[in-house]
Amino acid sequence: MLRFFIFVWLKNDREFMNLPQTQKKPANPDVCLSEAVTLQERLHLIGLLDQGLEPTLTNGLSGLFRDLSEQIDKTVQSSNLKCLNPQNSSNGFHRIEINSESNETLGWMNMLYFNKTIPCYYLIYVEVAPFFRKKGLGSRIIDRFKQFLNDKSALGILDNIIPKEDPTFSLYRRSGWQPLDDYMAAPLLLQYERYLIYVPPGLRRRVLKDVLPKIFYHLSRKRAILDMRDNESMVQQTLQEFRDLYQVLQTRSQVRTDHGKIDMESRFFFTRFVIKLIAFRRLIGDLIGYTGGESIEQITLAPEIAAWPIQSYIPAEWIRAVPSISGDFKLLAHLPGALLGKPAVFIEALPNYQRPSLKSWLDKKGVDRSPVITIGDLMDLGFDPTRLKEITLKGQTYVFERVQRKQSIEIQQKQRLLDRLKTLMAPQTIQGTRMKINPPLLWISDQGHTYILREKIAAIHWEEALDQVQTQDALKPLNRLIGLDQRIKKTVQSAMSCLSADLTLEEQKEWRHLSWFVSWNRSSNQPALVLDDSEPYFESVFVA
């Protein structure tokens, strides 16, 4: 379901963006980023840091966390609820908000009204800003919605997309919501299994089994339009939050020179900001039903900021931590001594991995393989080229991937799944294509990041392969001739279907964390295909 996709993204990858609206303050040139004054400014900046860094920070950034819990609790205690009619909301939905004393939005719920025999309100979603979760705000919004339905004598409907293992899964049931099948005369279709309804006292004498099929038929017809409108609302809101965050960064930052060097703190925060922004740009492209009207091109960087060199990793002087290494200890013996001494410093100085899209960009710029990448370059590229680094050990090339701590935990959790997939892949091919895995070999944690070492394989990510065959002039004729883009999709989808059939439900939960690659000749930037009498197919498909 699209709503589940958005919910997961909101909960995980967009956590820094669902923050209260920032109250603008006059610029103070004597205050640096880490000395932000208001709670909202502090939360904006903390959202750009990796989770779990607080105990290890040694520089002024640690001040961002001072008395943070107490201030959040005070904000929650003084918050109040407010209902908005469609004419007062930006998306035409009825809305319940929970706001702070200074009118920053801490949480909200969108709902849609329709009347099919009886008045109904469909709950589209409930969201609470990340730093204010587990404070009871979600329950307060749900209780207010229940009171609203009682006052209106209207039926409440929702699709409970919360996973069963989530602690909040039973939130609605505790508030009096009941499964739809308790009221239906016939068995439910699979698409309605998650639905819950709330029947207010004014409707409890009605025989609902006769009217519910009509209500849900109407809802199913409107669902696509609802999702489109919801997507547009989410994009508009998120872009406004990006604008607010940019304003905070621009207001609080200053260019401080020290022997001609730009302030590293400002570079770091603006780099993180742009990395989040381009990730959201990719999300907009994937949203089903979103056709535009809003885009991140509306957010432009000041020329002087765009010209700053990027700072995408945490400087050593900011953090207090002891490096740790685990994995293949036979391979560990071949690591350079300088890497073992200062892992992050050594790895960040390695050459960038030359993925096809980076090579194409460098060719267009007319520069070599190791230019200084600026913050503006990130906007142009659409990814951070310094995240992947190449190293040669024992005559073989490997790739280091820099990930955040949260990502590192997710990758560790899927290691068992990769081991399981290896046993499933061994005897199988898909229409001639061999299936392989590319597992992590070493884990090196230093300076707040984890660096994961894998073999450099003769393959590229399937989404980049799609981009190459659709945008590169040398590949377009071949794509038109044999439908390369469709073959890429078919190959990956077939591999997924083949392997997922043998997985348990628990293993399938980790499925979304996997990455898929198709065989590719990087030197010629051509797909590695096998030609036979029937039709061409990829040599290999890799999963990592």
XYZ file of C-alpha atoms in Angstrom, residues 335-529:
195
model
C 45.043 -3.844 5.944
C 47.660 -1.039 5.937
C 49.008 -0.028 9.314
C 47.907 3.584 8.773
C 44.324 2.399 8.322
C 44.415 0.479 11.589
C 45.815 3.532 13.386
C 43.281 6.113 12.119
C 40.626 4.254 10.138
C 38.296 7.147 9.247
C 41.112 9.507 8.242
C 42.720 6.838 6.034
C 39.489 5.638 4.392
C 38.185 9.139 3.646
C 41.462 9.893 1.824
C 41.029 6.901 -0.539
C 39.883 7.510 -4.141
C 36.149 7.643 -4.761
C 34.476 4.597 -6.287
C 33.958 5.377 -9.975
C 30.310 4.524 -10.555
C 29.105 5.207 -14.134
C 27.013 8.254 -13.219
C 30.020 9.833 -11.475
C 32.291 9.144 -14.454
C 29.729 10.701 -16.809
C 29.487 13.773 -14.599
C 33.275 14.126 -14.421
C 33.532 13.818 -18.210
C 30.974 16.588 -18.681
C 32.840 18.795 -16.220
C 36.148 17.994 -17.921
C 37.892 17.204 -14.623
C 39.898 14.260 -13.310
C 38.681 11.509 -10.981
C 39.515 13.332 -7.742
C 38.160 16.905 -7.857
C 37.092 18.876 -4.817
C 33.359 18.198 -4.550
C 31.310 21.241 -3.527
C 27.900 21.448 -1.872
C 26.503 22.703 -5.174
C 27.993 19.650 -6.912
C 25.909 17.405 -4.639
C 22.730 19.076 -5.908
C 23.915 18.517 -9.474
C 25.015 14.900 -8.972
C 22.092 13.762 -6.848
C 24.277 11.631 -4.559
C 27.385 11.864 -2.354
C 30.322 10.501 -4.391
C 32.575 10.347 -1.310
C 30.421 7.714 0.425
C 32.068 4.842 -1.528
C 35.873 4.449 -1.544
C 38.113 2.019 -3.432
C 41.065 0.138 -1.944
C 43.318 -2.625 -3.302
C 44.319 -5.484 -0.987
C 46.229 -8.588 -2.075
C 45.920 -7.443 -5.702
C 42.104 -7.353 -5.504
C 39.921 -4.243 -5.438
C 37.410 -3.685 -2.639
C 34.928 -0.935 -1.830
C 34.376 0.770 1.530
C 30.865 2.112 2.141
C 30.375 4.782 4.804
C 27.044 4.357 6.621
C 25.369 5.885 9.647
C 25.055 3.875 12.826
C 21.357 3.214 12.272
C 22.085 1.852 8.782
C 24.907 -0.273 10.171
C 22.504 -2.009 12.547
C 20.080 -2.698 9.678
C 22.891 -4.170 7.559
C 24.005 -6.399 10.436
C 20.441 -7.626 10.853
C 20.234 -8.679 7.213
C 23.558 -10.572 7.336
C 21.765 -13.751 8.434
C 19.330 -13.290 5.536
C 22.230 -13.019 3.077
C 23.688 -16.256 4.458
C 20.326 -17.922 3.932
C 20.026 -16.550 0.392
C 23.466 -17.923 -0.427
C 22.212 -21.463 0.164
C 19.114 -20.805 -1.947
C 21.105 -19.283 -4.824
C 23.732 -21.989 -5.165
C 21.858 -24.359 -7.473
C 19.679 -21.813 -9.245
C 19.739 -19.579 -12.292
C 17.007 -17.365 -13.713
C 16.675 -17.931 -17.450
C 20.438 -18.417 -17.528
C 21.333 -15.542 -15.176
C 23.385 -16.646 -12.170
C 22.389 -15.324 -8.733
C 25.147 -14.281 -6.325
C 25.569 -12.392 -3.063
C 28.135 -9.735 -2.138
C 28.291 -9.874 1.680
C 30.096 -7.479 4.035
C 33.621 -8.675 4.819
C 34.804 -6.125 7.393
C 33.092 -3.660 9.721
C 35.180 -0.704 10.894
C 33.585 1.815 13.284
C 35.293 5.158 13.829
C 34.326 8.815 14.329
C 30.615 8.121 14.539
C 30.429 6.160 11.274
C 30.757 2.544 10.213
C 32.798 1.632 7.129
C 31.747 -1.637 5.500
C 34.153 -3.450 3.177
C 32.892 -5.556 0.250
C 34.420 -6.924 -2.918
C 34.243 -4.666 -5.947
C 31.984 -6.678 -8.226
C 31.478 -6.481 -11.997
C 27.994 -5.050 -11.547
C 26.119 -1.818 -10.792
C 22.919 -1.095 -8.886
C 19.889 -1.941 -11.003
C 18.428 1.579 -10.687
C 21.679 3.107 -11.933
C 21.691 0.586 -14.791
C 18.189 1.795 -15.726
C 19.368 5.394 -15.651
C 22.370 4.587 -17.855
C 20.429 2.783 -20.605
C 17.798 5.531 -20.684
C 20.097 8.584 -20.606
C 23.453 7.655 -22.185
C 23.598 8.242 -25.960
C 25.819 5.190 -26.491
C 23.254 2.892 -24.835
C 19.975 4.350 -26.137
C 20.070 2.494 -29.521
C 20.659 -0.864 -27.784
C 17.875 -0.086 -25.337
C 15.466 0.604 -28.195
C 16.573 -2.545 -30.027
C 16.259 -5.141 -27.251
C 14.413 -3.283 -24.467
C 17.297 -3.220 -21.994
C 15.377 -1.248 -19.386
C 12.618 -3.856 -19.302
C 15.181 -6.686 -19.152
C 16.832 -5.059 -16.128
C 13.495 -4.811 -14.296
C 12.476 -8.330 -15.304
C 15.790 -9.827 -14.189
C 15.647 -8.237 -10.725
C 11.938 -8.952 -10.259
C 12.437 -12.589 -11.276
C 15.312 -12.973 -8.800
C 13.220 -11.439 -6.041
C 10.250 -13.700 -6.760
C 12.402 -16.808 -7.009
C 14.139 -16.246 -3.674
C 11.323 -14.737 -1.616
C 9.147 -17.813 -2.163
C 11.447 -19.827 0.125
C 11.736 -17.243 2.914
C 9.913 -17.240 6.220
C 7.700 -14.311 7.213
C 10.384 -13.144 9.642
C 13.000 -13.167 6.871
C 10.694 -11.301 4.513
C 10.606 -8.386 6.987
C 14.286 -7.770 6.211
C 13.716 -8.005 2.457
C 13.353 -4.265 1.892
C 16.896 -3.651 3.197
C 18.487 -5.629 0.354
C 20.160 -3.998 -2.664
C 20.199 -5.559 -6.138
C 22.855 -5.268 -8.856
C 23.078 -6.448 -12.473
C 26.298 -7.506 -14.244
C 28.024 -4.601 -15.984
C 31.267 -3.834 -17.812
C 32.341 -0.631 -16.094
C 35.294 0.132 -18.359
C 33.074 0.308 -21.467
C 29.903 1.213 -19.540
C 27.995 -1.619 -21.191
C 25.688 -4.274 -19.735
C 27.365 -7.685 -19.363
C 24.983 -9.800 -21.437
